[in-house]
C-alpha cells in the first residue's frame, strides 16, 4: 500500500532529503477562468528501486499546445513504492483535476501501457470478477484501481486516455519525466 508522507514525516527525514520540497496543488479554477475546456495532460511516475530508503515520484502536467507551454503541474513523492504505483498515482492526480475542473473533455497521455490498458480495457473485467484477474488472482494495486475506475467512469466530460512512447522525443512526456526524475534526485542526493 502507498504511504503518503505528511509534512512532519518529511521534516523527520535526514536533512539531505528535506530541500524545502512541497508539491504544488493544481487549481482547476485557473483553467475555468482561461475558458480552456479540452485539456491535454501528461502523466508519469517512477522509482529507481523498491525501497523505503529511496523515493518514487509521480507528476501530472497540463499543457497548452497552442503556445507550447505548461499551464500547471502537480507532483508527489513517496517511499516504499513501485514504478507501477507511481504511474497510477500520476493518473489519479490527472483524473482528480479533470473531474474538479468541469471540462467538456480532455486527453490524458501516459507512457505506461499498464495504466492505459488497465483503465480502458481491464477494469471492466476486473470489476465483473470482483477485482480478480482472468487467472483468479487479486488485482495488484486494487485500492488505486478502484479509485481510478470511479474517477474515469464518473459522469462529466469525456476523458480519452492515450499511450505515448517514453523517451522518444515527445516534449511533454519528456517534461513530465524530467519532473519526476528531478524530484527523485532531490531526495536521494
Coordinates of C-alpha atoms in Angstrom, one line a residue:
X1 CA 0.0 0.0 0.0
X2 CA 1.3 3.5 -0.8
X3 CA 2.1 5.7 2.1
X4 CA 1.5 9.4 1.6
X5 CA 4.0 11.3 3.7
X6 CA 2.9 14.2 5.9
X7 CA 4.9 17.4 6.3
X8 CA 6.0 16.1 9.7
X9 CA 7.3 12.9 8.2
X10 CA 9.2 14.8 5.5
X11 CA 10.7 17.0 8.2
X12 CA 11.8 14.0 10.2
X13 CA 13.8 12.6 7.2
X14 CA 17.5 13.2 7.2
X15 CA 18.5 16.8 6.3
X16 CA 19.7 15.8 2.8
X17 CA 16.1 14.8 2.0
X18 CA 14.3 18.0 3.1
X19 CA 15.3 20.5 0.4
X20 CA 12.1 22.5 1.2
X21 CA 10.1 20.3 -1.2
X22 CA 6.3 21.0 -1.3
X23 CA 4.1 19.5 -4.0
X24 CA 2.0 22.1 -5.9
X25 CA -1.7 21.9 -5.9
X26 CA -3.4 22.4 -9.3
X27 CA -6.2 24.9 -9.1
X28 CA -9.0 23.9 -11.6
X29 CA -10.4 27.5 -11.3
X30 CA -7.4 28.8 -13.2
X31 CA -8.4 26.8 -16.3
X32 CA -12.0 27.7 -16.0
X33 CA -11.1 31.4 -16.0
X34 CA -9.0 30.8 -19.1
X35 CA -12.0 29.2 -20.7
X36 CA -9.9 26.2 -21.8
X37 CA -12.2 23.2 -21.9
X38 CA -10.5 20.5 -23.9
X39 CA -7.3 20.0 -21.9
X40 CA -4.2 17.9 -22.6
X41 CA -2.5 16.3 -19.6
X42 CA 0.7 14.2 -19.4
X43 CA 1.4 11.9 -16.6
X44 CA 4.5 9.9 -15.4
X45 CA 5.7 8.1 -12.4
X46 CA 8.7 6.1 -11.4
X47 CA 11.2 5.0 -8.9
X48 CA 14.7 3.6 -9.0
X49 CA 14.4 0.7 -6.6
X50 CA 11.5 -0.6 -4.4
X51 CA 12.9 0.5 -1.0
X52 CA 11.9 2.5 2.0
X53 CA 15.2 4.4 1.7
X54 CA 14.7 5.8 -1.8
X55 CA 11.7 7.6 -3.1
X56 CA 9.4 7.2 -6.0
X57 CA 7.8 10.2 -7.7
X58 CA 4.7 11.0 -9.8
X59 CA 3.7 14.0 -11.8
X60 CA 1.0 15.4 -14.0
X61 CA 1.3 18.5 -16.3
X62 CA -1.4 20.4 -18.1
X63 CA -0.2 21.8 -21.4
X64 CA -1.3 24.4 -23.9
X65 CA -0.2 23.1 -27.3
X66 CA -1.1 26.3 -29.0
X67 CA 1.7 28.4 -27.4
X68 CA 3.8 25.4 -26.3
X69 CA 3.7 26.0 -22.6
X70 CA 2.9 24.2 -19.4
X71 CA -0.1 25.7 -17.7
X72 CA 0.3 24.0 -14.4
X73 CA 1.8 20.9 -12.8
X74 CA 1.3 18.7 -9.8
X75 CA 3.7 16.2 -8.3
X76 CA 4.3 14.0 -5.3
X77 CA 6.8 11.7 -3.7
X78 CA 6.5 8.5 -1.7
X79 CA 8.8 6.0 -0.1
X80 CA 8.4 2.2 -0.2
X81 CA 6.7 2.2 -3.6
X82 CA 6.9 0.7 -7.1
X83 CA 7.1 2.2 -10.5
X84 CA 3.5 1.0 -11.3
X85 CA 2.2 2.5 -8.1
X86 CA 3.7 5.8 -9.1
X87 CA 2.3 5.6 -12.6
X88 CA -1.1 5.0 -11.1
X89 CA -0.7 7.9 -8.7
X90 CA 0.1 10.2 -11.6
X91 CA -3.0 9.2 -13.4
X92 CA -5.0 9.7 -10.2
X93 CA -3.8 13.3 -10.0
X94 CA -4.8 13.9 -13.6
X95 CA -8.2 12.4 -13.2
X96 CA -8.9 14.3 -10.0
X97 CA -8.0 17.6 -11.7
X98 CA -10.3 16.8 -14.7
X99 CA -13.2 15.9 -12.5
X100 CA -12.8 19.1 -10.4
X101 CA -12.5 21.3 -13.5
X102 CA -15.9 20.6 -15.1
X103 CA -14.2 20.4 -18.5
X104 CA -16.1 19.3 -21.6
X105 CA -13.3 16.9 -22.4
X106 CA -9.6 16.1 -22.2
X107 CA -6.9 13.8 -23.4
X108 CA -4.5 12.3 -20.8
X109 CA -1.3 10.9 -22.1
X110 CA 0.7 8.2 -20.3
X111 CA 3.8 6.2 -21.2
X112 CA 2.5 3.3 -19.1
X113 CA 0.7 0.6 -21.1
X114 CA -0.2 -0.9 -17.7
X115 CA -2.2 2.3 -16.8
X116 CA -3.7 2.8 -20.2
X117 CA -4.9 -0.8 -20.7
X118 CA -5.9 -1.1 -17.1
X119 CA -8.3 1.9 -17.4
X120 CA -9.5 1.4 -21.0
X121 CA -9.7 -2.5 -21.2
X122 CA -9.1 -4.4 -18.0
X123 CA -11.0 -2.6 -15.3
X124 CA -14.4 -3.6 -16.6
X125 CA -13.5 -7.3 -16.4
X126 CA -11.8 -6.9 -13.0
X127 CA -15.0 -5.3 -11.6
X128 CA -17.2 -8.1 -13.0
X129 CA -14.8 -10.6 -11.4
X130 CA -14.9 -8.9 -8.0
X131 CA -11.4 -7.3 -8.6
X132 CA -9.7 -10.6 -9.6
X133 CA -7.7 -11.2 -12.8
X134 CA -8.5 -13.7 -15.5
X135 CA -6.3 -16.1 -13.7
X136 CA -8.3 -15.6 -10.5
X137 CA -5.6 -13.7 -8.7
X138 CA -6.2 -10.5 -6.7
X139 CA -5.7 -7.4 -8.9
X140 CA -2.4 -5.7 -7.8
X141 CA -2.9 -2.1 -6.5
X142 CA -6.6 -2.8 -6.2
X143 CA -7.3 0.3 -4.0
X144 CA -5.8 2.6 -6.6
X145 CA -7.6 0.8 -9.5
X146 CA -10.9 1.1 -7.7
X147 CA -10.4 4.9 -7.3
X148 CA -9.1 5.4 -10.8
X149 CA -12.0 3.5 -12.3
X150 CA -14.5 5.6 -10.3
X151 CA -12.9 8.8 -11.5
X152 CA -12.6 7.7 -15.1
X153 CA -16.2 6.4 -15.4
X154 CA -17.8 9.3 -13.4
X155 CA -20.3 11.4 -15.2
X156 CA -18.8 14.5 -16.8
X157 CA -16.7 15.5 -19.7
X158 CA -15.3 12.8 -21.9
X159 CA -11.8 11.6 -21.0
X160 CA -9.6 10.0 -23.6
X161 CA -6.5 8.1 -22.4
X162 CA -3.7 7.8 -24.9
X163 CA -0.4 5.9 -24.7
X164 CA 2.8 7.7 -25.8
X165 CA 6.2 6.0 -26.1
X166 CA 8.6 7.0 -23.3
X167 CA 11.9 8.7 -24.1
X168 CA 11.0 9.1 -27.7
X169 CA 11.2 12.9 -28.2
X170 CA 7.6 13.9 -27.2
X171 CA 8.4 17.2 -25.4
X172 CA 5.6 16.9 -22.9
X173 CA 6.3 13.3 -22.0
X174 CA 10.0 14.3 -21.6
X175 CA 9.0 17.3 -19.4
X176 CA 6.8 15.2 -17.0
X177 CA 9.5 12.5 -16.9
X178 CA 12.1 15.2 -16.0
X179 CA 9.9 16.5 -13.3
X180 CA 9.7 13.0 -11.7
X181 CA 13.5 12.5 -12.1
X182 CA 14.3 15.8 -10.6
X183 CA 12.1 15.1 -7.5
X184 CA 13.7 11.7 -7.0
X185 CA 17.2 13.2 -7.4
X186 CA 16.4 16.0 -4.9
X187 CA 15.6 13.4 -2.3
X188 CA 18.4 11.0 -2.9
X189 CA 21.5 13.2 -3.0

